[in-house]
Short mmCIF file of C-alpha atoms in Angstrom, two decimals:
data_model
loop_
_atom_site.label_atom_id
_atom_site.label_comp_id
_atom_site.label_asym_id
_atom_site.label_seq_id
_atom_site.Cartn_x
_atom_site.Cartn_y
_atom_site.Cartn_z
CA MET A 1 -31.08 25.61 -50.35
CA HIS A 2 -30.93 24.46 -53.26
CA THR A 3 -30.98 27.15 -55.83
CA VAL A 4 -31.51 24.93 -58.78
CA ILE A 5 -30.17 26.72 -61.79
CA PRO A 6 -31.19 24.54 -64.71
CA PRO A 7 -28.58 23.68 -67.34
CA HIS A 8 -30.24 25.86 -69.92
CA MET A 9 -30.75 28.85 -67.64
CA GLN A 10 -27.22 30.09 -67.45
CA HIS A 11 -26.43 29.91 -71.13
CA HIS A 12 -26.95 33.58 -71.62
CA THR A 13 -24.26 34.44 -69.11
CA GLU A 14 -21.63 32.40 -70.91
CA GLU A 15 -20.73 35.25 -73.20
CA HIS A 16 -19.46 37.29 -70.28
CA PHE A 17 -18.58 34.27 -68.23
CA SER A 18 -15.43 35.33 -66.47
CA SER A 19 -16.76 38.68 -65.30
CA SER A 20 -20.05 37.35 -64.02
CA ALA A 21 -18.78 34.07 -62.57
CA LEU A 22 -18.21 35.63 -59.15
CA VAL A 23 -21.60 37.28 -59.23
CA THR A 24 -23.23 33.97 -60.22
CA ASP A 25 -21.50 32.22 -57.32
CA ILE A 26 -22.63 34.88 -54.86
CA VAL A 27 -26.19 34.64 -56.17
CA ILE A 28 -26.21 30.85 -55.83
CA GLY A 29 -24.74 30.83 -52.32
CA MET A 30 -26.73 33.73 -50.96
CA SER A 31 -30.12 32.61 -52.33
CA ASP A 32 -29.93 29.46 -50.27
CA GLY A 33 -28.09 31.04 -47.36
CA LEU A 34 -30.76 33.65 -46.81
CA THR A 35 -33.64 31.23 -47.29
CA VAL A 36 -32.98 27.97 -45.46
CA PRO A 37 -31.35 29.10 -42.20
CA PHE A 38 -34.13 31.69 -42.02
CA ALA A 39 -36.81 29.04 -42.41
CA LEU A 40 -35.14 26.66 -39.98
CA ALA A 41 -34.76 29.37 -37.33
CA ALA A 42 -38.38 30.40 -37.87
CA GLY A 43 -39.52 26.80 -37.51
CA LEU A 44 -37.60 26.27 -34.30
CA SER A 45 -38.81 29.57 -32.87
CA GLY A 46 -42.31 28.13 -32.81
CA ALA A 47 -41.18 24.93 -31.08
CA VAL A 48 -38.51 25.71 -28.49
CA SER A 49 -38.32 28.10 -25.58
CA ASP A 50 -34.58 28.69 -25.61
CA THR A 51 -32.96 31.07 -28.11
CA HIS A 52 -29.67 29.26 -27.62
CA LEU A 53 -31.07 26.17 -29.35
CA VAL A 54 -32.09 28.21 -32.38
CA VAL A 55 -28.56 29.60 -32.60
CA VAL A 56 -26.96 26.15 -32.26
CA ALA A 57 -29.24 24.62 -34.88
CA GLY A 58 -28.87 27.63 -37.18
CA LEU A 59 -25.09 27.58 -37.02
CA ALA A 60 -25.01 23.81 -37.52
CA GLU A 61 -27.19 24.28 -40.59
CA ILE A 62 -25.01 27.08 -41.95
CA VAL A 63 -21.88 24.95 -41.52
CA ALA A 64 -23.54 21.90 -43.07
CA GLY A 65 -25.07 23.88 -45.91
CA SER A 66 -21.97 25.83 -46.82
CA ILE A 67 -19.85 22.67 -46.90
CA ALA A 68 -22.41 20.68 -48.86
CA MET A 69 -22.84 23.51 -51.30
CA GLY A 70 -19.20 24.55 -51.60
CA LEU A 71 -17.76 21.05 -51.73
CA GLY A 72 -20.63 19.90 -53.94
CA GLY A 73 -19.90 22.77 -56.31
CA PHE A 74 -16.20 21.96 -56.28
CA LEU A 75 -16.73 18.33 -57.19
CA ALA A 76 -19.32 19.23 -59.82
CA GLY A 77 -16.75 21.58 -61.37
CA LYS A 78 -14.08 18.90 -61.35
CA THR A 79 -16.48 16.44 -62.92
CA GLU A 80 -17.29 18.92 -65.63
CA VAL A 81 -13.61 19.39 -66.52
CA ASP A 82 -13.13 15.59 -66.57
CA HIS A 83 -16.21 15.19 -68.74
CA TYR A 84 -15.06 17.84 -71.21
CA ASN A 85 -11.60 16.29 -71.50
CA ALA A 86 -13.02 12.79 -71.96
CA GLU A 87 -15.35 13.99 -74.73
CA LEU A 88 -12.53 15.95 -76.36
CA LYS A 89 -10.37 12.83 -76.40
CA ARG A 90 -13.19 10.80 -77.90
CA GLU A 91 -13.92 13.36 -80.62
CA ALA A 92 -10.21 13.61 -81.46
CA TRP A 93 -10.03 9.83 -81.74
CA GLU A 94 -13.15 9.68 -83.92
CA VAL A 95 -11.90 12.40 -86.27
CA VAL A 96 -8.76 10.35 -86.90
CA ASN A 97 -10.29 6.86 -86.87
CA LEU A 98 -13.85 7.31 -88.10
CA PRO A 99 -13.50 10.34 -90.38
CA GLU A 100 -16.34 9.30 -92.71
CA ARG A 101 -18.85 9.02 -89.89
CA GLU A 102 -17.72 12.36 -88.40
CA ARG A 103 -17.98 14.05 -91.82
CA GLU A 104 -21.50 12.73 -92.11
CA GLU A 105 -22.35 14.14 -88.68
CA VAL A 106 -21.08 17.56 -89.73
CA ARG A 107 -23.10 17.35 -92.95
CA GLN A 108 -26.26 16.50 -91.02
CA ILE A 109 -25.83 19.57 -88.80
CA PHE A 110 -25.83 21.78 -91.91
CA GLU A 111 -28.71 19.81 -93.42
CA GLU A 112 -30.76 20.65 -90.31
CA MET A 113 -29.94 24.30 -90.89
CA GLY A 114 -31.63 24.03 -94.29
CA ILE A 115 -28.45 24.28 -96.36
CA SER A 116 -28.58 22.74 -99.88
CA PRO A 117 -26.68 19.47 -100.53
CA SER A 118 -24.07 21.14 -102.77
CA THR A 119 -23.27 23.84 -100.20
CA GLN A 120 -23.26 21.22 -97.43
CA ALA A 121 -20.51 19.35 -99.30
CA LEU A 122 -18.53 22.56 -99.75
CA VAL A 123 -18.72 23.60 -96.09
CA VAL A 124 -17.89 20.09 -94.84
CA ASP A 125 -14.84 19.92 -97.10
CA GLU A 126 -13.51 23.21 -95.78
CA LEU A 127 -14.29 22.45 -92.16
CA VAL A 128 -12.54 19.08 -92.02
CA ARG A 129 -9.33 20.46 -93.52
CA ASP A 130 -8.09 21.54 -90.09
CA ASP A 131 -8.42 18.79 -87.44
CA LYS A 132 -8.37 21.27 -84.58
CA LYS A 133 -11.23 23.36 -86.00
CA TRP A 134 -13.09 20.18 -86.87
CA ILE A 135 -12.86 18.86 -83.29
CA ASP A 136 -13.80 22.32 -81.93
CA PHE A 137 -16.85 22.29 -84.17
CA MET A 138 -17.94 18.86 -82.98
CA MET A 139 -17.49 19.84 -79.33
CA ARG A 140 -19.51 23.01 -79.65
CA PHE A 141 -22.14 22.20 -82.22
CA GLU A 142 -22.63 18.45 -81.90
CA LEU A 143 -22.17 18.12 -78.13
CA GLY A 144 -22.91 21.70 -77.05
CA LEU A 145 -19.85 21.74 -74.75
CA GLU A 146 -17.82 24.86 -73.95
CA LYS A 147 -14.31 24.51 -72.61
CA PRO A 148 -14.53 24.85 -68.80
CA ASP A 149 -11.95 26.78 -66.79
CA PRO A 150 -10.05 24.18 -64.71
CA LYS A 151 -9.30 26.66 -61.90
CA ARG A 152 -12.93 27.66 -61.68
CA ALA A 153 -14.04 24.73 -59.50
CA SER A 154 -12.09 25.63 -56.37
CA LYS A 155 -12.65 29.37 -56.68
CA SER A 156 -16.34 28.76 -57.21
CA ALA A 157 -16.58 26.44 -54.20
CA LEU A 158 -15.07 29.09 -51.93
CA ASN A 159 -17.26 31.89 -53.30
CA ILE A 160 -20.44 29.87 -52.93
CA GLY A 161 -19.56 28.61 -49.47
CA ILE A 162 -18.71 32.09 -48.14
CA SER A 163 -21.82 33.61 -49.71
CA TYR A 164 -23.90 30.94 -48.03
CA ILE A 165 -22.38 31.74 -44.64
CA VAL A 166 -22.85 35.50 -45.09
CA GLY A 167 -26.46 35.00 -46.21
CA GLY A 168 -27.17 32.56 -43.39
CA LEU A 169 -25.89 34.84 -40.65
CA VAL A 170 -28.42 37.54 -41.57
CA PRO A 171 -31.55 35.72 -40.32
CA LEU A 172 -29.68 34.21 -37.39
CA MET A 173 -28.17 37.42 -36.04
CA PRO A 174 -31.21 38.67 -34.07
CA TYR A 175 -31.30 35.46 -32.01
CA PHE A 176 -27.91 36.36 -30.55
CA PHE A 177 -29.38 39.46 -28.94
CA VAL A 178 -32.79 38.51 -27.61
CA SER A 179 -33.82 35.91 -25.04
CA SER A 180 -37.17 34.79 -26.44
CA PRO A 181 -37.24 32.82 -29.71
CA ILE A 182 -40.48 34.51 -30.76
CA ALA A 183 -38.94 37.95 -30.27
CA GLY A 184 -35.96 36.74 -32.30
CA LEU A 185 -38.31 35.59 -35.02
CA TYR A 186 -39.95 39.02 -35.30
CA TYR A 187 -36.63 40.76 -35.84
CA SER A 188 -35.29 37.93 -38.01
CA ALA A 189 -38.35 37.96 -40.26
CA ALA A 190 -38.30 41.75 -40.58
CA ILE A 191 -34.61 41.90 -41.50
CA THR A 192 -34.61 38.81 -43.72
CA VAL A 193 -37.69 39.74 -45.73
CA VAL A 194 -36.09 43.10 -46.54
CA CYS A 195 -32.79 41.41 -47.43
CA LEU A 196 -34.57 38.80 -49.58
CA PHE A 197 -36.31 41.60 -51.44
CA ILE A 198 -33.11 43.59 -52.04
CA PHE A 199 -31.18 40.44 -52.93
CA GLY A 200 -33.96 39.25 -55.26
CA TYR A 201 -33.88 42.62 -56.98
CA PHE A 202 -30.16 42.40 -57.72
CA LYS A 203 -30.34 38.69 -58.58
CA ALA A 204 -32.99 39.50 -61.18
CA LYS A 205 -30.88 42.36 -62.58
CA VAL A 206 -27.86 40.06 -62.88
CA THR A 207 -29.80 37.23 -64.55
CA GLY A 208 -31.70 39.59 -66.84
CA GLN A 209 -35.19 39.26 -65.35
CA ALA A 210 -37.62 41.99 -64.40
CA PRO A 211 -36.15 43.25 -61.09
CA LEU A 212 -39.38 43.77 -59.15
CA LYS A 213 -40.79 40.42 -60.21
CA GLY A 214 -37.53 38.76 -59.15
CA ALA A 215 -37.54 40.59 -55.83
CA PHE A 216 -41.05 39.38 -55.03
CA SER A 217 -40.26 35.81 -56.16
CA VAL A 218 -37.25 35.50 -53.87
CA MET A 219 -39.17 37.07 -50.99
CA LEU A 220 -42.07 34.70 -51.61
CA ILE A 221 -39.92 31.55 -51.58
CA GLY A 222 -38.24 32.56 -48.33
CA SER A 223 -41.50 33.52 -46.64
CA VAL A 224 -43.40 30.39 -47.71
CA ALA A 225 -40.53 28.16 -46.58
CA ALA A 226 -40.31 29.93 -43.21
CA ALA A 227 -44.07 29.85 -42.65
CA ALA A 228 -44.27 26.14 -43.53
CA ALA A 229 -41.32 25.28 -41.29
CA PHE A 230 -42.91 27.25 -38.45
CA GLY A 231 -46.22 25.44 -39.00
CA ILE A 232 -44.78 21.92 -39.07
CA ALA A 233 -42.55 22.52 -36.05
CA LYS A 234 -45.46 23.97 -34.06
CA LEU A 235 -47.64 21.02 -35.05
CA ILE A 236 -45.29 18.25 -34.01
CA SER A 237 -43.94 19.95 -30.91
CA GLY A 238 -47.52 20.32 -29.68
CA MET B 1 -27.75 21.48 -49.79
CA HIS B 2 -27.34 22.91 -52.61
CA THR B 3 -26.40 20.56 -55.34
CA VAL B 4 -24.95 23.10 -57.66
CA ILE B 5 -25.15 21.72 -61.15
CA PRO B 6 -23.21 24.19 -63.28
CA PRO B 7 -24.75 25.36 -66.55
CA HIS B 8 -22.22 23.44 -68.59
CA MET B 9 -22.46 20.19 -66.60
CA GLN B 10 -25.80 18.99 -67.81
CA HIS B 11 -25.30 19.63 -71.51
CA HIS B 12 -24.55 16.04 -72.25
CA THR B 13 -27.92 14.92 -70.94
CA GLU B 14 -29.80 17.21 -73.27
CA GLU B 15 -29.79 14.68 -76.06
CA HIS B 16 -32.01 12.36 -74.08
CA PHE B 17 -33.62 15.13 -72.16
CA SER B 18 -37.18 13.95 -71.70
CA SER B 19 -36.27 10.46 -70.48
CA SER B 20 -33.61 11.61 -68.03
CA ALA B 21 -35.34 14.73 -66.76
CA LEU B 22 -37.04 12.80 -63.96
CA VAL B 23 -33.78 11.11 -63.03
CA THR B 24 -31.98 14.47 -63.00
CA ASP B 25 -34.66 15.91 -60.70
CA ILE B 26 -34.40 12.96 -58.33
CA VAL B 27 -30.61 13.26 -58.26
CA ILE B 28 -30.80 17.01 -57.49
CA GLY B 29 -33.39 16.63 -54.76
CA MET B 30 -31.95 13.56 -53.13
CA SER B 31 -28.32 14.76 -53.07
CA ASP B 32 -29.29 17.64 -50.88
CA GLY B 33 -32.00 15.78 -48.99
CA LEU B 34 -29.63 13.06 -47.85
CA THR B 35 -26.82 15.48 -46.99
CA VAL B 36 -28.17 18.52 -45.15
CA PRO B 37 -30.80 17.04 -42.82
CA PHE B 38 -28.20 14.38 -41.98
CA ALA B 39 -25.61 17.01 -41.08
CA LEU B 40 -28.09 19.11 -39.14
CA ALA B 41 -29.31 16.11 -37.13
CA ALA B 42 -25.72 15.07 -36.48
CA GLY B 43 -24.86 18.60 -35.33
CA LEU B 44 -27.81 18.78 -32.95
CA SER B 45 -27.08 15.29 -31.59
CA GLY B 46 -23.86 16.64 -30.14
CA ALA B 47 -25.60 19.62 -28.55
CA VAL B 48 -28.99 18.61 -27.17
CA SER B 49 -30.17 15.89 -24.81
CA ASP B 50 -33.64 15.39 -26.23
CA THR B 51 -34.23 13.37 -29.41
CA HIS B 52 -37.52 15.17 -29.90
CA LEU B 53 -35.67 18.41 -30.65
CA VAL B 54 -33.59 16.73 -33.34
CA VAL B 55 -36.79 15.45 -34.94
CA VAL B 56 -38.47 18.87 -34.79
CA ALA B 57 -35.45 20.66 -36.25
CA GLY B 58 -34.93 17.94 -38.85
CA LEU B 59 -38.53 18.05 -40.05
CA ALA B 60 -38.51 21.87 -40.09
CA GLU B 61 -35.38 21.71 -42.22
CA ILE B 62 -36.89 19.14 -44.59
CA VAL B 63 -40.00 21.27 -45.04
CA ALA B 64 -37.97 24.45 -45.54
CA GLY B 65 -35.50 22.79 -47.86
CA SER B 66 -38.05 21.02 -50.04
CA ILE B 67 -40.07 24.21 -50.47
CA ALA B 68 -37.02 26.37 -51.15
CA MET B 69 -35.70 23.84 -53.62
CA GLY B 70 -38.98 22.91 -55.26
CA LEU B 71 -40.37 26.42 -55.48
CA GLY B 72 -36.93 27.77 -56.42
CA GLY B 73 -36.72 25.23 -59.22
CA PHE B 74 -40.24 26.08 -60.38
CA LEU B 75 -39.51 29.80 -60.60
CA ALA B 76 -36.15 29.17 -62.27
CA GLY B 77 -37.94 27.07 -64.87
CA LYS B 78 -40.54 29.77 -65.47
CA THR B 79 -37.79 32.36 -65.77
CA GLU B 80 -36.03 30.23 -68.32
CA VAL B 81 -39.16 29.95 -70.48
CA ASP B 82 -39.69 33.72 -70.21
CA HIS B 83 -36.07 34.35 -71.10
CA TYR B 84 -36.23 32.08 -74.13
CA ASN B 85 -39.42 33.70 -75.39
CA ALA B 86 -38.02 37.21 -74.88
CA GLU B 87 -34.85 36.33 -76.81
CA LEU B 88 -36.90 34.64 -79.54
CA LYS B 89 -39.00 37.77 -79.93
CA ARG B 90 -35.88 39.95 -80.10
CA GLU B 91 -34.19 37.74 -82.69
CA ALA B 92 -37.38 37.65 -84.77
CA TRP B 93 -37.54 41.45 -84.62
CA GLU B 94 -33.89 41.80 -85.56
CA VAL B 95 -34.18 39.43 -88.51
CA VAL B 96 -36.99 41.60 -89.92
CA ASN B 97 -35.67 45.04 -88.92
CA LEU B 98 -31.87 44.67 -88.91
CA PRO B 99 -31.35 41.96 -91.54
CA GLU B 100 -27.90 43.23 -92.57
CA ARG B 101 -26.51 43.10 -89.04
CA GLU B 102 -27.98 39.63 -88.47
CA ARG B 103 -26.54 38.39 -91.79
CA GLU B 104 -23.16 39.66 -90.68
CA GLU B 105 -23.49 37.80 -87.37
CA VAL B 106 -24.24 34.57 -89.22
CA ARG B 107 -21.26 35.15 -91.50
CA GLN B 108 -18.96 35.68 -88.50
CA ILE B 109 -20.03 32.36 -86.97
CA PHE B 110 -18.95 30.57 -90.15
CA GLU B 111 -15.77 32.64 -90.31
CA GLU B 112 -14.86 31.38 -86.85
CA MET B 113 -15.36 27.84 -88.10
CA GLY B 114 -12.62 28.50 -90.67
CA ILE B 115 -14.92 28.60 -93.70
CA SER B 116 -13.63 30.55 -96.74
CA PRO B 117 -15.26 33.92 -97.61
CA SER B 118 -16.91 32.60 -100.78
CA THR B 119 -18.47 29.63 -99.01
CA GLN B 120 -19.48 31.89 -96.10
CA ALA B 121 -21.48 34.01 -98.55
CA LEU B 122 -23.12 30.94 -100.04
CA VAL B 123 -24.15 29.45 -96.70
CA VAL B 124 -25.43 32.79 -95.39
CA ASP B 125 -27.55 33.29 -98.51
CA GLU B 126 -29.16 29.88 -98.14
CA LEU B 127 -29.68 30.19 -94.40
CA VAL B 128 -31.46 33.54 -94.46
CA ARG B 129 -33.93 32.42 -97.12
CA ASP B 130 -36.24 30.92 -94.50
CA ASP B 131 -36.90 33.32 -91.59
CA LYS B 132 -37.87 30.49 -89.23
CA LYS B 133 -34.63 28.54 -89.85
CA TRP B 134 -32.64 31.76 -89.61
CA ILE B 135 -34.13 32.63 -86.20
CA ASP B 136 -33.62 29.02 -85.05
CA PHE B 137 -29.99 29.26 -86.08
CA MET B 138 -29.45 32.50 -84.17
CA MET B 139 -31.09 31.07 -81.06
CA ARG B 140 -29.01 27.92 -81.06
CA PHE B 141 -25.67 29.02 -82.45
CA GLU B 142 -25.42 32.68 -81.50
CA LEU B 143 -27.15 32.53 -78.11
CA GLY B 144 -26.76 28.83 -77.31
CA LEU B 145 -30.40 28.55 -76.24
CA GLU B 146 -32.49 25.40 -76.62
CA LYS B 147 -36.27 25.63 -76.53
CA PRO B 148 -37.37 24.80 -72.96
CA ASP B 149 -40.42 22.66 -72.23
CA PRO B 150 -42.99 25.00 -70.65
CA LYS B 151 -44.61 22.20 -68.59
CA ARG B 152 -41.27 21.13 -67.23
CA ALA B 153 -41.04 23.77 -64.45
CA SER B 154 -43.95 22.52 -62.35
CA LYS B 155 -43.21 18.83 -62.87
CA SER B 156 -39.59 19.45 -61.99
CA ALA B 157 -40.47 21.39 -58.83
CA LEU B 158 -42.62 18.53 -57.58
CA ASN B 159 -40.04 15.85 -58.40
CA ILE B 160 -37.22 17.75 -56.71
CA GLY B 161 -39.30 18.62 -53.65
CA ILE B 162 -40.48 15.02 -53.13
CA SER B 163 -36.98 13.62 -53.66
CA TYR B 164 -35.68 16.04 -51.06
CA ILE B 165 -38.28 14.88 -48.55
CA VAL B 166 -37.61 11.19 -49.23
CA GLY B 167 -33.85 11.74 -48.94
CA GLY B 168 -34.21 13.82 -45.80
CA LEU B 169 -36.33 11.25 -43.97
CA VAL B 170 -33.57 8.62 -44.25
CA PRO B 171 -31.11 10.23 -41.78
CA LEU B 172 -33.96 11.43 -39.54
CA MET B 173 -35.78 8.10 -39.20
CA PRO B 174 -33.59 6.56 -36.45
CA TYR B 175 -34.31 9.49 -34.13
CA PHE B 176 -37.97 8.49 -34.07
CA PHE B 177 -37.10 5.19 -32.42
CA VAL B 178 -34.40 5.92 -29.86
CA SER B 179 -34.41 8.18 -26.84
CA SER B 180 -30.80 9.38 -26.80
CA PRO B 181 -29.62 11.71 -29.58
CA ILE B 182 -26.17 10.09 -29.62
CA ALA B 183 -27.71 6.64 -30.12
CA GLY B 184 -29.81 8.15 -32.89
CA LEU B 185 -26.68 9.57 -34.46
CA TYR B 186 -24.97 6.15 -34.55
CA TYR B 187 -27.86 4.56 -36.43
CA SER B 188 -28.41 7.66 -38.58
CA ALA B 189 -24.74 7.83 -39.61
CA ALA B 190 -24.60 4.10 -40.38
CA ILE B 191 -27.73 4.15 -42.53
CA THR B 192 -27.01 7.48 -44.24
CA VAL B 193 -23.40 6.73 -45.13
CA VAL B 194 -24.54 3.52 -46.84
CA CYS B 195 -27.35 5.38 -48.62
CA LEU B 196 -24.98 8.19 -49.70
CA PHE B 197 -22.64 5.59 -51.16
CA ILE B 198 -25.38 3.75 -53.06
CA PHE B 199 -26.94 7.02 -54.18
CA GLY B 200 -23.54 8.42 -55.26
CA TYR B 201 -22.94 5.27 -57.27
CA PHE B 202 -26.18 5.66 -59.23
CA LYS B 203 -25.79 9.43 -59.53
CA ALA B 204 -22.38 8.88 -61.14
CA LYS B 205 -23.81 6.26 -63.49
CA VAL B 206 -26.57 8.64 -64.55
CA THR B 207 -24.25 11.61 -65.09
CA GLY B 208 -21.60 9.50 -66.84
CA GLN B 209 -18.85 9.59 -64.19
CA ALA B 210 -16.84 6.71 -62.77
CA PRO B 211 -19.37 5.09 -60.36
CA LEU B 212 -17.01 4.28 -57.49
CA LYS B 213 -15.39 7.71 -57.57
CA GLY B 214 -18.85 9.30 -57.56
CA ALA B 215 -19.96 7.07 -54.68
CA PHE B 216 -16.97 8.11 -52.56
CA SER B 217 -17.39 11.81 -53.46
CA VAL B 218 -21.02 11.91 -52.36
CA MET B 219 -20.21 9.97 -49.18
CA LEU B 220 -17.33 12.34 -48.45
CA ILE B 221 -19.42 15.51 -48.81
CA GLY B 222 -22.11 14.15 -46.52
CA SER B 223 -19.63 12.94 -43.90
CA VAL B 224 -17.55 16.14 -43.87
CA ALA B 225 -20.69 18.28 -43.58
CA ALA B 226 -22.04 16.13 -40.73
CA ALA B 227 -18.71 16.07 -38.87
CA ALA B 228 -18.31 19.85 -39.18
CA ALA B 229 -21.87 20.50 -38.05
CA PHE B 230 -21.35 18.18 -35.07
CA GLY B 231 -18.09 19.96 -34.21
CA ILE B 232 -19.48 23.49 -34.35
CA ALA B 233 -22.63 22.58 -32.40
CA LYS B 234 -20.57 20.84 -29.71
CA LEU B 235 -18.25 23.83 -29.53
CA ILE B 236 -20.88 26.50 -29.01
CA SER B 237 -23.23 24.47 -26.84
CA GLY B 238 -20.49 23.10 -24.61
#
């Protein structure tokens, strides 16, 4: 679960944000969907004798995970829109009510760039002429905030949730067809490791990494998680 | 699982990044840790008669989830450092080999700010005098990339993984002490809902939301996920 995409990491996709937003959602949902239900099913396969239990637990996990991830993503998106609007309001207020302080903040940004004092004054004068451009500048360059798409949150939640379900059904599928959990695990591991590799390859392509390195990373995470879950379940179930 | 923190959402913490990095990691790990093992245990409680199975599945999930999340976070962090360094190298190359094109890109950024052509020329001239400042400018203002901390990836992985384990043990704990899964579920739900509320309150405080709204959001996600997992497990096992 739990594809943690750090704040910084996605910056480079912002330029083509609308076209790659769906792809990003699918990557987020499917990374976790392929990994965690796989590991859980693997863990249970070493501890129970009934395939049915693996299926029940796996489906419960997929439902729980897709809701937590989808709904979590939805609320995070809403929060982001709220945050942007609150900051926008504050900057707009400051530009009107504390113009001297805001001017000084703009000047400091250009000072950091290594611009000479006389040119700093010139640029600041031109920039503050138009309140809208001034506020835009503060939002982007002082706060580093891009305007979020308000409709994105709900679309994103659905995309991530569905991708999680699709990803999660892959490792679970074999258990529907065999009677022994260990037999299920063999098929599940074979199919999932291949899918993790293919998925990792495309994920890396999309996020601009080296594809083979990405493919092995994703495969490694899934395999380590599954092996550890298998080990701990075996240990405590005796 | 699966706290999706969108790229944009964490921008506002970057100012105080080093002090809040640990808190951010704990929030990411614990959000998912409290939610998914809780929902999985709740789901299984409606489907199995043996508490031991809930414990085995819950621990397998915690192990799988903490590894997927921790290791996933570690590799994402490494990727980010690699990405930054690759872009830095490219910008440095471009500044030396395609100076005219890079100058034009700088000029366009100031044009977008509403700066007059004569001042644009002045600022560009001053900025490109120092190659280091020029490259810095391109990294921050053209690509929107901040220099990542190379040690952060491994620290972050550990923090997130441990937080996930701590969070996940909360809903699972009651099942160690009772013999009926349904009794375990009562205690687990009572304890976890309270913890989700308290955790949501602090998470909101840390991320600058309204605390009560955040507390209810987090509680809602956990409860909906648990109820849905319970429902689906009951449905297919019954």
